[in-house]
Amino acid sequence: MYRSLCTQLNLFLLALSFFTRLPVTSWVEYSQQNLNKSNRYFCLVGWFIGGILAVCFVGLSQIFPTDVAVWCLLVISLLLTGVFHEDGLADMADGFGGGFSKADKLRIMKDSRLGTYGSSALMLALFAKLMLWQHLNELLVWLIPITYALSRATAAQLLTLVPYVSEQQSKSKPLAENQTSREQLINLACVLPVCLILTWQLLIALSVSILLFLLVYRVFLIKQIGGFTGDTLGGAQQISEILIYLVCVTFVHNQLAIFGGIIG
């Protein structure tokens, strides 16, 4: 039992070290197999990061007005994650926007330089978060952890929905091998607490929105490059995160209840 718990903790810390800049690498036992299995905790890592940001937002809100607190929170989020997913979104935009053939798109995505398409996508994503966070205001304390968890669980589903496109130096290559249904089920299980927090109306709206996004994004990726890469996983996380905020803002704007269950 103890050994099993230590194994799972190691997998969680490995996922945490992969997606954040938190100094946990010295506690992690790394191997190719462990890295493959660590994807089961994508969603849990989202809860953890979101929880840290929620605590930060509570403190910032006591010191600054909402717009300044939100800007500071965005900076902290970027420092915490090392701009990992945003980098994927920018690279994907450059590749799909500037490339004509599949080979061109993959080559451009591996280029470390940032182009016009990538810069535009990055600015639009960051501005979208700033605006949406300001509208959500005090609701962010709950919605940031929820959104961080859901968006990472959404990106994780692509590992089984879309074939992997082989490329050198891919961010996702170690995570794209030997994916099992167990990893996906654990990710989905980590989503279940959301059902205890949000109203059933919002749960339905989010479920439909995420399913439609996955369907459209899957078709889009297959048409563009025939599958997914690490950059497109980052793009999926960013787009689905913004989509979730949009749905929540729509509910707030129309004075519809967001929270139910344990905090309703």
Coordinates of C-alpha atoms in Angstrom, one line a residue:
M1 CA 0.0 0.0 0.0
Y2 CA 2.7 2.4 1.0
R3 CA 4.8 1.5 -2.0
S4 CA 1.8 2.1 -4.3
L5 CA 1.1 5.5 -2.8
C6 CA 4.8 6.5 -3.3
T7 CA 4.6 5.4 -6.9
Q8 CA 1.5 7.5 -7.5
L9 CA 3.0 10.5 -5.7
N10 CA 6.1 10.2 -7.9
L11 CA 3.9 10.2 -11.1
F12 CA 2.0 13.3 -9.9
L13 CA 5.3 15.1 -9.1
L14 CA 6.6 14.1 -12.5
A15 CA 3.6 15.6 -14.2
L16 CA 3.9 18.7 -12.0
S17 CA 7.6 19.1 -12.9
F18 CA 6.8 18.7 -16.6
F19 CA 4.1 21.4 -16.6
T20 CA 5.3 23.9 -14.1
R21 CA 8.5 25.6 -12.9
L22 CA 8.0 24.3 -9.3
P23 CA 11.3 22.9 -7.9
V24 CA 10.2 19.3 -7.5
T25 CA 12.5 17.5 -9.9
S26 CA 15.0 16.5 -7.1
W27 CA 12.1 14.4 -5.6
V28 CA 11.2 12.7 -8.8
E29 CA 12.3 9.3 -10.0
Y30 CA 12.4 9.7 -13.8
S31 CA 12.0 7.1 -16.4
Q32 CA 10.4 6.8 -19.8
Q33 CA 7.7 4.5 -18.4
N34 CA 6.9 6.9 -15.5
L35 CA 6.7 9.8 -17.8
N36 CA 4.2 8.0 -20.0
K37 CA 2.0 7.1 -17.0
S38 CA 2.2 10.6 -15.5
N39 CA -0.3 11.9 -18.0
R40 CA -3.1 10.4 -15.8
Y41 CA -2.5 13.4 -13.5
F42 CA -2.9 16.2 -16.1
C43 CA -6.2 17.2 -14.5
L44 CA -5.0 16.9 -10.9
V45 CA -2.0 19.2 -11.8
G46 CA -4.6 21.7 -13.1
W47 CA -6.4 21.6 -9.8
F48 CA -3.1 22.1 -8.0
I49 CA -2.0 25.0 -10.1
G50 CA -5.4 26.6 -10.1
G51 CA -5.5 26.3 -6.3
I52 CA -2.3 28.2 -6.0
L53 CA -3.6 30.9 -8.3
A54 CA -6.9 31.1 -6.4
V55 CA -5.0 31.7 -3.1
C56 CA -2.9 34.4 -4.8
F57 CA -6.0 36.1 -6.2
V58 CA -7.5 36.3 -2.7
G59 CA -4.4 38.1 -1.5
L60 CA -4.0 40.3 -4.5
S61 CA -7.7 41.4 -4.3
Q62 CA -7.1 42.7 -0.8
I63 CA -4.3 45.0 -2.0
F64 CA -5.2 46.0 -5.6
P65 CA -8.3 46.9 -7.6
T66 CA -9.7 44.1 -9.7
D67 CA -8.0 45.0 -13.0
V68 CA -4.6 45.3 -11.4
A69 CA -5.1 42.1 -9.3
V70 CA -6.1 40.2 -12.5
W71 CA -3.0 41.5 -14.4
C72 CA -0.8 40.4 -11.5
L73 CA -2.5 37.0 -11.4
L74 CA -1.8 36.5 -15.1
V75 CA 1.9 37.3 -14.6
I76 CA 2.0 34.8 -11.7
S77 CA 0.3 32.1 -13.8
L78 CA 2.8 32.6 -16.6
L79 CA 5.8 32.4 -14.3
L80 CA 4.3 29.3 -12.5
T81 CA 3.8 27.3 -15.7
G82 CA 6.8 28.7 -17.6
V83 CA 4.4 29.8 -20.4
F84 CA 4.4 26.2 -21.5
H85 CA 0.9 25.9 -23.0
E86 CA 1.0 29.5 -24.4
D87 CA 4.2 28.6 -26.2
G88 CA 2.4 25.6 -27.8
L89 CA -0.5 27.8 -28.9
A90 CA 1.9 30.4 -30.5
D91 CA 4.0 27.7 -32.3
M92 CA 0.8 26.0 -33.6
A93 CA -0.5 29.4 -34.9
D94 CA 2.8 30.0 -36.7
G95 CA 2.9 26.6 -38.2
F96 CA -0.7 26.4 -39.4
G97 CA -0.8 30.0 -40.5
G98 CA 2.6 30.1 -42.3
G99 CA 2.9 26.6 -43.7
F100 CA 1.3 25.2 -46.8
S101 CA 2.2 21.5 -46.6
K102 CA 2.3 19.2 -43.6
A103 CA 6.1 19.2 -43.6
D104 CA 6.2 23.0 -43.7
K105 CA 3.8 23.2 -40.8
L106 CA 5.7 20.8 -38.6
R107 CA 9.0 22.5 -39.5
I108 CA 7.7 25.9 -38.6
M109 CA 6.2 24.7 -35.3
K110 CA 9.7 23.4 -34.3
D111 CA 11.3 26.8 -35.0
S112 CA 11.9 28.6 -31.7
R113 CA 11.4 32.0 -33.4
L114 CA 8.0 33.7 -32.9
G115 CA 6.2 34.8 -36.1
T116 CA 3.3 37.1 -36.8
Y117 CA 0.6 34.4 -36.5
G118 CA 2.1 33.2 -33.2
S119 CA 2.4 36.7 -31.8
S120 CA -1.2 37.5 -32.7
A121 CA -2.6 34.3 -31.2
L122 CA -0.6 34.8 -28.0
M123 CA -1.8 38.4 -27.6
L124 CA -5.4 37.5 -28.3
A125 CA -5.3 34.7 -25.8
L126 CA -3.7 36.8 -23.0
F127 CA -6.1 39.7 -23.7
A128 CA -9.0 37.3 -23.7
K129 CA -8.0 36.0 -20.2
L130 CA -7.6 39.5 -18.8
M131 CA -11.0 40.6 -20.0
L132 CA -12.8 37.4 -19.0
W133 CA -11.1 37.3 -15.6
Q134 CA -12.2 40.9 -14.9
H135 CA -15.8 40.0 -15.7
L136 CA -15.7 36.9 -13.4
N137 CA -14.0 38.9 -10.6
E138 CA -14.5 37.2 -7.2
L139 CA -15.9 34.0 -8.9
L140 CA -12.3 33.3 -10.0
V141 CA -11.5 31.9 -6.6
W142 CA -13.5 28.8 -7.6
L143 CA -13.5 29.1 -11.4
I144 CA -9.7 29.2 -12.0
P145 CA -9.1 25.8 -10.3
I146 CA -12.1 24.3 -12.2
T147 CA -11.0 25.7 -15.5
Y148 CA -7.4 24.8 -15.1
A149 CA -8.5 21.2 -14.4
L150 CA -11.1 20.9 -17.1
S151 CA -8.8 22.4 -19.8
R152 CA -6.0 20.0 -19.1
A153 CA -8.4 17.1 -19.0
T154 CA -9.7 18.2 -22.3
A155 CA -6.2 18.3 -23.9
A156 CA -5.5 14.9 -22.4
Q157 CA -8.4 13.3 -24.3
L158 CA -6.7 14.2 -27.6
L159 CA -4.0 11.5 -26.8
T160 CA -6.6 8.8 -27.6
L161 CA -8.8 10.7 -30.0
V162 CA -6.1 11.8 -32.5
P163 CA -3.0 9.9 -33.8
Y164 CA 0.4 11.1 -32.8
V165 CA 2.4 12.8 -35.5
S166 CA 6.0 11.8 -35.2
E167 CA 8.5 14.7 -35.1
Q168 CA 11.8 15.3 -33.5
Q169 CA 12.0 17.3 -30.3
S170 CA 8.3 17.1 -29.7
K171 CA 7.2 18.3 -26.3
S172 CA 4.6 15.5 -26.2
K173 CA 6.6 12.6 -27.5
P174 CA 7.4 11.1 -24.1
L175 CA 3.7 11.3 -23.2
A176 CA 2.3 10.1 -26.5
E177 CA 3.6 6.5 -26.2
N178 CA 1.7 3.6 -24.5
Q179 CA -1.4 5.6 -23.6
T180 CA -3.9 3.4 -21.8
S181 CA -7.6 3.7 -20.9
R182 CA -6.6 3.7 -17.3
E183 CA -4.7 7.0 -17.6
Q184 CA -7.7 8.5 -19.3
L185 CA -10.2 7.2 -16.7
I186 CA -8.1 8.6 -13.9
N187 CA -8.1 12.0 -15.6
L188 CA -11.8 11.9 -16.0
A189 CA -12.3 10.8 -12.3
C190 CA -10.3 14.0 -11.3
V191 CA -13.0 16.0 -13.1
L192 CA -15.8 14.6 -11.0
P193 CA -15.5 17.2 -8.2
V194 CA -16.7 19.8 -10.7
C195 CA -20.1 18.1 -10.6
L196 CA -20.4 19.0 -6.9
I197 CA -19.6 22.6 -7.4
L198 CA -21.4 23.9 -10.5
T199 CA -25.1 23.9 -11.4
W200 CA -26.4 21.2 -13.7
Q201 CA -27.3 23.9 -16.3
L202 CA -23.7 25.1 -16.4
L203 CA -22.4 21.5 -16.4
I204 CA -24.5 20.7 -19.5
A205 CA -23.3 23.9 -21.2
L206 CA -19.7 23.2 -20.5
S207 CA -20.0 19.5 -21.5
V208 CA -21.6 20.4 -24.8
S209 CA -19.0 23.1 -25.5
I210 CA -16.1 20.9 -24.7
L211 CA -17.4 18.0 -26.7
L212 CA -18.0 20.2 -29.7
F213 CA -14.6 21.7 -29.4
L214 CA -12.9 18.3 -29.3
L215 CA -14.9 17.2 -32.4
V216 CA -14.0 20.3 -34.4
Y217 CA -10.4 20.4 -33.1
R218 CA -9.9 16.7 -34.0
V219 CA -11.1 17.2 -37.5
F220 CA -9.0 20.3 -37.8
L221 CA -5.8 18.6 -36.7
I222 CA -6.2 15.6 -38.9
K223 CA -6.8 17.9 -41.9
Q224 CA -3.8 20.1 -41.1
I225 CA -1.1 17.6 -40.1
G226 CA -2.8 14.3 -39.7
G227 CA -2.7 14.2 -35.9
F228 CA -1.4 15.9 -32.8
T229 CA 1.9 17.2 -31.6
G230 CA 3.0 18.8 -28.3
D231 CA 2.3 22.2 -29.6
T232 CA -1.3 21.3 -30.6
L233 CA -1.9 19.9 -27.1
G234 CA -0.8 23.2 -25.7
G235 CA -3.1 25.0 -28.1
A236 CA -6.0 22.7 -27.1
Q237 CA -5.4 23.6 -23.4
Q238 CA -5.4 27.3 -24.1
I239 CA -8.4 27.4 -26.4
S240 CA -10.5 25.2 -24.2
E241 CA -9.6 27.3 -21.1
I242 CA -10.8 30.4 -22.9
L243 CA -13.9 28.6 -24.1
I244 CA -14.8 27.6 -20.5
Y245 CA -14.3 31.2 -19.3
L246 CA -16.6 32.4 -22.1
V247 CA -19.4 30.0 -21.1
C248 CA -19.1 31.1 -17.5
V249 CA -19.1 34.8 -18.5
T250 CA -22.2 34.2 -20.6
F251 CA -24.0 32.7 -17.5
V252 CA -22.9 35.7 -15.4
H253 CA -24.0 38.2 -18.0
N254 CA -27.4 36.6 -18.2
Q255 CA -27.7 36.3 -14.4
L256 CA -27.8 32.6 -14.5
A257 CA -26.6 30.6 -11.4
I258 CA -23.1 29.2 -11.7
F259 CA -22.6 27.4 -8.4
G260 CA -24.7 24.6 -6.9
G261 CA -24.1 21.6 -4.8
I262 CA -21.6 22.1 -1.9
I263 CA -21.2 25.8 -2.4
G264 CA -24.6 26.7 -3.9

